[in-house]
Coordinates of C-alpha atoms and ligand atoms in Angstrom, one line a residue:
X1 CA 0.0 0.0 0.0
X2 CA 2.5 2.6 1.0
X3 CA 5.3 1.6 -1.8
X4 CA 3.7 3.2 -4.6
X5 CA 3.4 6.1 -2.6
X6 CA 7.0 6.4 -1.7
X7 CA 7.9 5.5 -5.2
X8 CA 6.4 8.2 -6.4
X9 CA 7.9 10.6 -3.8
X10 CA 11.4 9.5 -5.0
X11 CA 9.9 10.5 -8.6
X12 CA 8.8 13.5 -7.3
X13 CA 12.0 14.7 -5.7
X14 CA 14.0 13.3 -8.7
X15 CA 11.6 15.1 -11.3
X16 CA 13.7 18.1 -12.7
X17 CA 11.9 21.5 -12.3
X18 CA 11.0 23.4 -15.3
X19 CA 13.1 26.1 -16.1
X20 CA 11.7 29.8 -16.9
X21 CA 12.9 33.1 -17.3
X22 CA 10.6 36.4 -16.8
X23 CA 7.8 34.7 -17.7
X24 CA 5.7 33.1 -16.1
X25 CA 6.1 36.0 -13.5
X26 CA 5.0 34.4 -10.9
X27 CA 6.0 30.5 -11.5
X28 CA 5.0 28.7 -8.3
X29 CA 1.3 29.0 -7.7
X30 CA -1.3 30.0 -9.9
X31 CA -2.7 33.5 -9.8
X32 CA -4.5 35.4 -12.4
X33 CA -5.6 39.1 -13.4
X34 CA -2.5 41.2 -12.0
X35 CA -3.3 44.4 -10.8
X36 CA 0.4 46.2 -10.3
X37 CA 1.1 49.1 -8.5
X38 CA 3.7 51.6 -6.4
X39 CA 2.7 53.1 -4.1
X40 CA 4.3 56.6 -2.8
X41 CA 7.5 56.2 -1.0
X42 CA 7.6 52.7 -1.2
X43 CA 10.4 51.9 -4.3
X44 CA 9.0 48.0 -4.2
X45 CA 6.8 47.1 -7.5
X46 CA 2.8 45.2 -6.1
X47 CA 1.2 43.1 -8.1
X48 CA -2.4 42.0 -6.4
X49 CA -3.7 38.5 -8.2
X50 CA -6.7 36.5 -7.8
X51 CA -5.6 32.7 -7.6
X52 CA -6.6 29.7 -9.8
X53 CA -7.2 26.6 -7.3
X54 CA -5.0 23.8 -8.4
X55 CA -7.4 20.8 -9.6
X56 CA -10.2 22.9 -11.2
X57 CA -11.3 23.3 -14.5
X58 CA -13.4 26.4 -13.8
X59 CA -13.0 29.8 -12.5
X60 CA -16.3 29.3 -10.2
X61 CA -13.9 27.7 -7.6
X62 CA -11.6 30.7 -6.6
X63 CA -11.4 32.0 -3.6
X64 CA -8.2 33.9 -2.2
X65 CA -6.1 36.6 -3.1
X66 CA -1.9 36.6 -3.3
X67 CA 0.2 40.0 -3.1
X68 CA 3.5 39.5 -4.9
X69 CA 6.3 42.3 -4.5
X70 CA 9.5 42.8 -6.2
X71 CA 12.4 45.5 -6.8
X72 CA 14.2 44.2 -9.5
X73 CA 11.3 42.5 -11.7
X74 CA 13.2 39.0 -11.1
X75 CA 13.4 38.1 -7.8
X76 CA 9.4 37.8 -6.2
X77 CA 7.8 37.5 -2.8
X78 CA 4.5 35.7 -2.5
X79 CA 3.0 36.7 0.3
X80 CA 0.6 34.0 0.3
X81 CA -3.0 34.1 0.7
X82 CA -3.7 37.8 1.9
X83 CA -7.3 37.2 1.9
X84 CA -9.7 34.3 1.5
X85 CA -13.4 33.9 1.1
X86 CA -13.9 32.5 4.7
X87 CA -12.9 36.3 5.8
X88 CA -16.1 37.9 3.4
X89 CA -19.0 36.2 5.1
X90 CA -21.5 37.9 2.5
X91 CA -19.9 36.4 -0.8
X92 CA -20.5 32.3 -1.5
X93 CA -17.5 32.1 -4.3
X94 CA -16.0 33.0 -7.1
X95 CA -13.6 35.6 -6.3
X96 CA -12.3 37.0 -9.2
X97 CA -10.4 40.0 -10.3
X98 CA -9.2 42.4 -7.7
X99 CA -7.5 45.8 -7.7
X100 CA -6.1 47.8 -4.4
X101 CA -5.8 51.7 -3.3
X102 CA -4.2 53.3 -1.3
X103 CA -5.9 56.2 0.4
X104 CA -4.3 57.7 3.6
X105 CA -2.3 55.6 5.6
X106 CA -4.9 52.3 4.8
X107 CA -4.6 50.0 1.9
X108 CA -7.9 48.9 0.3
X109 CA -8.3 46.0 -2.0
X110 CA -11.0 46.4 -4.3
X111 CA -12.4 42.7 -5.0
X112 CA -15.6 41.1 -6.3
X113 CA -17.7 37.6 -5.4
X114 CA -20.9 36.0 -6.0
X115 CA -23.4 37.5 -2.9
X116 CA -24.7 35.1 -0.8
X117 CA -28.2 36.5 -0.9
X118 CA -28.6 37.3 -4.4
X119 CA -26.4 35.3 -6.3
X120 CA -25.2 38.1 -8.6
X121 CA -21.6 39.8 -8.6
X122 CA -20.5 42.6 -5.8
X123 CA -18.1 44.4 -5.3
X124 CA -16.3 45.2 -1.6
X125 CA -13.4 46.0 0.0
X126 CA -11.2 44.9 2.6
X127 CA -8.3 46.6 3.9
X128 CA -4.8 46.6 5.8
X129 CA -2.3 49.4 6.9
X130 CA 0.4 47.1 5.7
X131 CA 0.8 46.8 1.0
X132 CA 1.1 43.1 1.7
X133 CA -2.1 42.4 3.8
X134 CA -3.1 40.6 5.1
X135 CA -6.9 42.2 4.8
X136 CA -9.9 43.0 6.5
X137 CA -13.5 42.4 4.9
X138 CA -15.2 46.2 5.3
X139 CA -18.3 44.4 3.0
X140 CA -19.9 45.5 -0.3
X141 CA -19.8 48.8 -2.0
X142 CA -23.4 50.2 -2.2
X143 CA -24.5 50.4 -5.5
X144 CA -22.6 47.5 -7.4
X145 CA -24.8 45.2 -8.3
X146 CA -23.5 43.2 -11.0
X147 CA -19.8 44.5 -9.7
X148 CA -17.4 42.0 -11.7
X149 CA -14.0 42.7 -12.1
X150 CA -13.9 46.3 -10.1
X151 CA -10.7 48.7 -10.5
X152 CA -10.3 52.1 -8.8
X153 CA -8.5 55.3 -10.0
X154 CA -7.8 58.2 -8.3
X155 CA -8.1 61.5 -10.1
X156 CA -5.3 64.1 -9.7
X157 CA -8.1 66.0 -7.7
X158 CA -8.1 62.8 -5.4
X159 CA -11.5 62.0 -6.8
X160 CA -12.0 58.1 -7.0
X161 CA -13.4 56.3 -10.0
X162 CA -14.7 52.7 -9.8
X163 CA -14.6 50.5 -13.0
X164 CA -16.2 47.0 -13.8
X165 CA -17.7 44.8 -16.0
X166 CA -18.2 41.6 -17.1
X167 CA -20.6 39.7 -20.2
X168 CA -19.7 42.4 -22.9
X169 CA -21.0 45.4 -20.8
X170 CA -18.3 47.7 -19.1
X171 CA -19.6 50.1 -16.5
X172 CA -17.8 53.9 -14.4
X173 CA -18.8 55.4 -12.0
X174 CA -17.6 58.1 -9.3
X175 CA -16.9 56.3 -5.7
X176 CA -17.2 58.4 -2.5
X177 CA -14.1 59.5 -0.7
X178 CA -14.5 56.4 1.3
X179 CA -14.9 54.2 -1.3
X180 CA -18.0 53.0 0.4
X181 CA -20.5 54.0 -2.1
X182 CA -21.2 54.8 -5.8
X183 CA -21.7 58.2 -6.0
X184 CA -25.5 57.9 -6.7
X185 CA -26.5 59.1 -10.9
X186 CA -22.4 59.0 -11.7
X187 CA -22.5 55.4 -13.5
X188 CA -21.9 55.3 -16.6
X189 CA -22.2 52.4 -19.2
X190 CA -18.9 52.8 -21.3
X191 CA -19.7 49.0 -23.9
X192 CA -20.5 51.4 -26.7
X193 CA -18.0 53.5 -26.5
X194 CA -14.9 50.4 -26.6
X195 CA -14.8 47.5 -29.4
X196 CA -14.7 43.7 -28.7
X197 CA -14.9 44.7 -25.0
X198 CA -15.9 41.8 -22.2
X199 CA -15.1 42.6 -18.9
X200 CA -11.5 43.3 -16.7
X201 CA -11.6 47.1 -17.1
X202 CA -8.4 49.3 -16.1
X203 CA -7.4 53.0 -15.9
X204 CA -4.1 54.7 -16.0
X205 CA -2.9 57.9 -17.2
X206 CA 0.0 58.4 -19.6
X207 CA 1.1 62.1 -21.3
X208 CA -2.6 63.2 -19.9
X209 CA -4.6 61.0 -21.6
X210 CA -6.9 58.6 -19.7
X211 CA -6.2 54.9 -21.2
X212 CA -8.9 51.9 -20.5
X213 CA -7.4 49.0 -20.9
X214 CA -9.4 45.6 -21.0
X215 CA -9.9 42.2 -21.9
X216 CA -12.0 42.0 -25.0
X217 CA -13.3 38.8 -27.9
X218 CA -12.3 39.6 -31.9
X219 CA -15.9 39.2 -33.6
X220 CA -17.1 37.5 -30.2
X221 CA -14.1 34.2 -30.4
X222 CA -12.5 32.8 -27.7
X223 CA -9.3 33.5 -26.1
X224 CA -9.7 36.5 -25.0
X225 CA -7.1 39.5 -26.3
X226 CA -6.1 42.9 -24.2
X227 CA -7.6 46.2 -26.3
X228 CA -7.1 49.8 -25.3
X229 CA -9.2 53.0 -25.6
X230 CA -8.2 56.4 -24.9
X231 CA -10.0 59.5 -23.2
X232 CA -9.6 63.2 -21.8
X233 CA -11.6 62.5 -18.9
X234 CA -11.7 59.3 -16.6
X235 CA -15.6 58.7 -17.6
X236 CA -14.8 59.2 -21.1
X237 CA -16.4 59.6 -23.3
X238 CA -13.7 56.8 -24.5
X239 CA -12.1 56.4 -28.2
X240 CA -11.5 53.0 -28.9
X241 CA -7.7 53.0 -30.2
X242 CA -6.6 48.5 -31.1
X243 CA -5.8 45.7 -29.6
X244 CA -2.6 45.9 -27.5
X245 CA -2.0 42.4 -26.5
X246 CA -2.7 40.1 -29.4
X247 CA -2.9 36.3 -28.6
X248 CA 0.0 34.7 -28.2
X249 CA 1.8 31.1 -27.8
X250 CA 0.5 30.7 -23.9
X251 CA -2.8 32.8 -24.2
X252 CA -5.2 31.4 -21.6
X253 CA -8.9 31.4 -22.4
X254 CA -8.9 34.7 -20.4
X255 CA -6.2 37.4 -20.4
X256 CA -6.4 40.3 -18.0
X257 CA -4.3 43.0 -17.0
X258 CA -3.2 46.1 -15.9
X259 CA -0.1 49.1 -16.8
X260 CA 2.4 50.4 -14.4
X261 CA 5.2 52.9 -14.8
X262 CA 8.3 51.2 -12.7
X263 CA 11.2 52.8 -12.5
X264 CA 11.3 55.1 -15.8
X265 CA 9.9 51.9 -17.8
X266 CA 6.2 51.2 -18.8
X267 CA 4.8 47.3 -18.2
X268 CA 1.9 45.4 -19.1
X269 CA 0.8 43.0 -16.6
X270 CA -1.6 40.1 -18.0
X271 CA -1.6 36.4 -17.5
X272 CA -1.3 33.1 -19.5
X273 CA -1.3 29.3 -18.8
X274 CA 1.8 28.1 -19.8
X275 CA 2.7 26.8 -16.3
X276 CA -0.7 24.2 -16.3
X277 CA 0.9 23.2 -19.1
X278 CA -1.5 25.3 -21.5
X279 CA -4.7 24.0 -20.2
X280 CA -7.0 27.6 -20.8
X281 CA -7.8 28.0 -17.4
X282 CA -5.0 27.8 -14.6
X283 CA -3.3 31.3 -15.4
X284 CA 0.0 32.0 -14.2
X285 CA 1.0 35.7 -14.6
X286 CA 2.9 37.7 -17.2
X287 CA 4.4 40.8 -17.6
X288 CA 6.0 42.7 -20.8
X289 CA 7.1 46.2 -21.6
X290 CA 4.7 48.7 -23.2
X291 CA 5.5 50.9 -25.1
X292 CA 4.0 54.0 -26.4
X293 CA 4.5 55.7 -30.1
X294 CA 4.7 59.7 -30.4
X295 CA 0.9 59.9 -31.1
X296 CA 0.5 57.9 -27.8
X297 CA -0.7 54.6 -29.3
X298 CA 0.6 51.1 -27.3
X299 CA 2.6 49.3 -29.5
X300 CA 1.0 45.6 -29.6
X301 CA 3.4 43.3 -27.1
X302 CA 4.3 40.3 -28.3
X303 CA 4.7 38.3 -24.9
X304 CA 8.4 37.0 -24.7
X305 CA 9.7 33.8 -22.2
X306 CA 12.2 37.0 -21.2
X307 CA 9.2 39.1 -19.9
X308 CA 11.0 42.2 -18.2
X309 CA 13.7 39.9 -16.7
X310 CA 16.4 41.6 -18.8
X311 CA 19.3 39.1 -19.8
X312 CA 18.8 36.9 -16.8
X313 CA 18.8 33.2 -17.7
X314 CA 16.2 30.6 -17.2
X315 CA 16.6 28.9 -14.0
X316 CA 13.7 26.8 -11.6
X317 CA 11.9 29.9 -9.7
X318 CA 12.7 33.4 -8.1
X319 CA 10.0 33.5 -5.7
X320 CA 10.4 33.1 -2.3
X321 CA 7.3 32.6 -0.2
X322 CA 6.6 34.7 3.2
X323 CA 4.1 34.1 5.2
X324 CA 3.7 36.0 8.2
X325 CA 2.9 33.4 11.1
X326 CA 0.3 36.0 12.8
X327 CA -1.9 36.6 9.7
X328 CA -4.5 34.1 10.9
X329 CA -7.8 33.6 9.5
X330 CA -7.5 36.5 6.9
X331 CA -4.6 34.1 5.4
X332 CA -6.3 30.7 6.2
X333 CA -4.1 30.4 9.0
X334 CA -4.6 29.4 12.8
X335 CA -3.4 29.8 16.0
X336 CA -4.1 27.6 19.0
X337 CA -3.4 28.4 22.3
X338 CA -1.2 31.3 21.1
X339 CA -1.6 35.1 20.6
X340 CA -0.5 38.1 18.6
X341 CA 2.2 40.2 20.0
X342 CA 4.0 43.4 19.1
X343 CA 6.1 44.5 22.7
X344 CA 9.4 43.0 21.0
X345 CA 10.4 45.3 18.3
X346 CA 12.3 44.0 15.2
X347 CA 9.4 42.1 13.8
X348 CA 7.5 41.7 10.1
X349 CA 4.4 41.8 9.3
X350 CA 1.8 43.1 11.9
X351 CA 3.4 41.2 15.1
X352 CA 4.1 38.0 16.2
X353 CA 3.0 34.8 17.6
X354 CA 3.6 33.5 20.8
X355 CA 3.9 31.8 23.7
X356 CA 3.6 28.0 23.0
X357 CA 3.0 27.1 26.4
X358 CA -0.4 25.0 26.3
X359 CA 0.3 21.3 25.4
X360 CA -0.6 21.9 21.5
X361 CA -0.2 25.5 21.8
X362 CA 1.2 26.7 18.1
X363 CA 0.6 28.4 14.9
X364 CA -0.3 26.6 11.3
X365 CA 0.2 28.9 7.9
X366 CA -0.4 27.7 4.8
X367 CA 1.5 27.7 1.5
X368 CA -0.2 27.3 -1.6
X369 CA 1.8 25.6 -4.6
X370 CA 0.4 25.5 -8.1
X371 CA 2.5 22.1 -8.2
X372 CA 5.2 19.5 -6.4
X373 CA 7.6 21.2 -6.0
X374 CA 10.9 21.5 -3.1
X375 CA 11.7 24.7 -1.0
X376 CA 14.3 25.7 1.5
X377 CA 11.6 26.5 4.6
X378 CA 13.4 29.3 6.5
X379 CA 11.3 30.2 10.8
X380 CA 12.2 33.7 12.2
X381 CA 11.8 33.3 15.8
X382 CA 13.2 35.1 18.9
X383 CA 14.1 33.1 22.4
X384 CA 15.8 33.9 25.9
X385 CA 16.6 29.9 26.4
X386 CA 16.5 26.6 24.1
X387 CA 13.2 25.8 22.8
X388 CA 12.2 22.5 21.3
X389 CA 8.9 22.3 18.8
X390 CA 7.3 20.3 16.6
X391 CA 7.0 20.9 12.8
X392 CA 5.0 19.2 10.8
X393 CA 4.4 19.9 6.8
X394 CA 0.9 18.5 5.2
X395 CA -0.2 17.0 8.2
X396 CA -3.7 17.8 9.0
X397 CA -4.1 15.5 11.2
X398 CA -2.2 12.8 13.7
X399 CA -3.1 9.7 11.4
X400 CA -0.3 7.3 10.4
X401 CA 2.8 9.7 11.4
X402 CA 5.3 6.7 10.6
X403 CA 4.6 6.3 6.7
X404 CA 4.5 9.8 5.5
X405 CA 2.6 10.6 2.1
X406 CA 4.6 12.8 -0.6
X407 CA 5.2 16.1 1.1
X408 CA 4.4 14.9 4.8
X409 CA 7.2 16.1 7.1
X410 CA 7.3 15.6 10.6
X411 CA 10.2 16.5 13.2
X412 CA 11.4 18.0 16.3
X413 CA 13.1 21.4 15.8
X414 CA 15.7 23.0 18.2
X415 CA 15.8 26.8 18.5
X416 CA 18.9 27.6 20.2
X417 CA 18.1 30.1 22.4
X418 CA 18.2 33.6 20.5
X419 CA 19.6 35.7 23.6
X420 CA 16.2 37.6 23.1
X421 CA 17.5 38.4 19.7
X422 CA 15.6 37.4 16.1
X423 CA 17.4 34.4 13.6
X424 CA 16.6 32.8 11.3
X425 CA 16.6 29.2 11.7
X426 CA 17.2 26.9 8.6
X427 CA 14.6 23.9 8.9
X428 CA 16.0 22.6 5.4
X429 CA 14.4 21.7 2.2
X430 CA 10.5 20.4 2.4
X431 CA 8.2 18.8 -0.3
X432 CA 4.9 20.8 -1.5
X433 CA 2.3 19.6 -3.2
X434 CA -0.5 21.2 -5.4
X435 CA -2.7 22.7 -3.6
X436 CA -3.1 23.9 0.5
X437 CA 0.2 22.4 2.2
X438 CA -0.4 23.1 6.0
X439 CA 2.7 24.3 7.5
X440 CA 2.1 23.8 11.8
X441 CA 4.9 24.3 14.3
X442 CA 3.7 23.3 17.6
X443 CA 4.1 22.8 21.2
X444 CA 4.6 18.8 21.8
X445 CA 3.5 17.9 25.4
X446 CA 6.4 14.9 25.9
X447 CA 9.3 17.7 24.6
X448 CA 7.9 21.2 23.7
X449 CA 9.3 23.8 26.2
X450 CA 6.9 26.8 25.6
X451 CA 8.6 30.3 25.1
X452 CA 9.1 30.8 21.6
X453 CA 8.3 33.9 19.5
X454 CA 7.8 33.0 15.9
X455 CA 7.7 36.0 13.4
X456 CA 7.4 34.9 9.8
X457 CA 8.0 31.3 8.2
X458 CA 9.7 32.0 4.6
X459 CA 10.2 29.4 1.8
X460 CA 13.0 30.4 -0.4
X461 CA 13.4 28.7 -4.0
X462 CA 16.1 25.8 -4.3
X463 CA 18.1 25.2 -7.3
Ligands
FUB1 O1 -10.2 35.3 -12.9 C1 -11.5 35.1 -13.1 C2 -12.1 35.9 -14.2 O2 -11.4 35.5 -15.4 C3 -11.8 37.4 -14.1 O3 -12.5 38.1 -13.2 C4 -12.0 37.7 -15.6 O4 -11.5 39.0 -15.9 C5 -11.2 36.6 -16.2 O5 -9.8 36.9 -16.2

């Protein structure tokens, strides 16, 4: 019974990874409809993604959100699941597309679901002070019924905009300061005014134009291709100026996207499938450069394996993942018998967890992987004497410890004490699988010791 399964660990961990250069961006889990950003004073690149559930073949099963920084366009950080469905208790499923603002000192992601009560498409927002989450359900915008695939832009008179659409028909509108409501008699219907358009609409500015970018389908055909239009005010009314990503080797059955301006050079974010190994629907994301001719056209991208990795050679993944061991539910996590603490300076993130002194008291994140796949896992912890704990990697569960399944890890851990100081312990190199892989560090009752502080758990790629 258990030697096919260890056989086919052995394969596993034998299996060479696929190699990639820019793109896929984002090569380790599957996200979708990248929504990039930089935000003042902050020199790091965002990209917010929706997140195609390993396994599916539809988009109806989403239902959690990744952030993904970076400051050279080739080394990533996932920041893992920044907010799940289980934190919106109005919306049943399908969270799709998803944009974020940043107004104040708050961040807001703008994101969409199915509504429990009425079954039709909302829009809401959740929010964090930190770009990375995780984030906070604040509920539905008023006045978005039908509110697929929302995207805010702020006016240079600080006035916000809300865009959506989805089914052929694309919709502005103004927002209220606090994002919290359409401004009532501001909506607009925009379908007319665009060509081929669908839905995924998406505002920046460039030489003082206004530019709506969205997914749209040639003479109504599937895969979907990214057009432009161009306007002198953010409700238009919009000129419809071509098609600006065409389809190309990897196009998905959906593209989606957004422009940024990062560091003096202009890129199109937009996804593909090539990492499901061209199925149509698991996307992975991509990212080009734009350019824009003298009369302010977008040249049409041709999407290259490259991407905006500039002369750096194909190798297994750049992304590390960090998951911050206090983001609890908002990040599918849990905590037992532990709290959230911020008296120690020094840490990431929002705190940390502590103090592992109940007899299962400990903390569980969770890392999702678009495939099998190895990674160096990395615990940030702090503590005044030696600590012992228990790890244990896919386990959900205490059956069958002895005769672990592919990816199952379970052992004691020493943490040296830290003098009060934060390391870095090195637990080695783990196996995930598609999917949710549970990541819990606990309190045994034979061994643990109680008295840790645990800050962040980070999985850093392996060659
Ligand atoms: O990711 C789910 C849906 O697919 C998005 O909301 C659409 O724009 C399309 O990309």
């Amino acid at each position: 019974m258990h030697l096919p399964r260890l056989a086919s660990f052995a394969l596993l961990a034998l299996a060479p990874a696929a190699l990639f250069a820019g793109n896929p961006l984002i090569n380790t889990v599957q996200s979708a409809d990248p929504s990039a950003h930089v935000w003042p004073g902050d020199e790091r690149l965002w990209v917010y993604a929706s997140h195609d559930e390993p396994g599916t073949n539809t988009h109806d099963t989403m239902r959690s959100y990744h952030v993904f920084s970076s400051t050279d366009l080739v080394n990533w950080t996932d920041y893992g699941i920044v907010f799940h469905q289980n934190g919106a208790p109005w919306a049943a499923g399908n969270m799709w597309a998803i944009d974020c603002v940043k107004r104040g000192d708050t961040y807001y992601i703008v994101y969409c679901a199915i509504d429990r009560q009425d079954g039709n498409f909302h829009t809401a927002l959740a929010t964090s002070k930190l770009p990375q989450g995780p984030f906070r359900d604040l509920g539905k915008i008023e006045g978005t019924a039908g509110g697929q695939d929302p995207s805010v832009f702020i006016d240079h008179d600080d006035q916000p905009y809300l865009y959506w659409g989805g089914g052929n028909k694309i919709f502005a509108a103004k927002l209220t300061p606090d994002l919290r409501a359409v401004v009532p008699d501001s909506k607009v219907e925009l379908t007319s005014q665009l060509k081929w358009c669908y839905e995924g609409p998406w505002v920046h500015t460039y030489n003082g134009k206004y530019y709506l970018t969205y997914p749209g389908l040639f003479e109504k055909k599937w895969p979907e291709r990214m057009y432009y239009a161009t306007a002198d005010g953010p409700l238009g009314p919009y000129t419809y100026r071509g098609e600006y990503i065409p389809l190309f080797k990897h196009s998905a059955g959906t593209n989606h996207g957004s422009v940024v301006e990062y560091k003096g050079r202009w890129i199109a974010f937009h996804h593909g499938d090539e990492l499901s190994g061209g199925n149509g629907v698991s996307r992975n994301l991509m990212a080009d450069w734009l350019h824009y001719e003298a009369d302010g056209s977008i040249r049409p991208i041709v999407p290259t394996a490259e991407g905006v990795a500039v002369g750096v050679p194909p190798g297994p993944s750049r992304v590390t993942l960090h998951l911050e061991a206090e983001n609890g539910p908002a990040s599918l996590g849990t905590l037992v018998g532990t709290g959230v603490a911020t008296e120690k300076p020094g840490f990431t993130g929002e705190g940390y967890v502590t103090p592992f002194r109940g007899p299962f008291s400990g903390v569980t994140v969770i890392a999702q992987s678009a495939m099998a796949r190895r990674a160096r896992l990395f615990i940030r912890y702090s503590a005044e004497a030696d600590q012992r704990n228990k790890l244990m990697v896919n386990y959900t569960t205490y059956d069958d410890p002895q005769s672990p399944e592919p990816g199952r890890f379970e052992r004691f851990l020493s943490f040296p004490s830290t003098g009060g100081a934060w390391a870095e312990k090195d637990v080695g190199v783990i196996q995930l699988q598609p999917g949710d892989n549970p990541i819990r560090l606990y309190r045994s009752p034979s061994t643990g010791t109680g008295g840790l502080l645990v800050d962040h758990f980070r999985l850093a790629p392996v060659e």
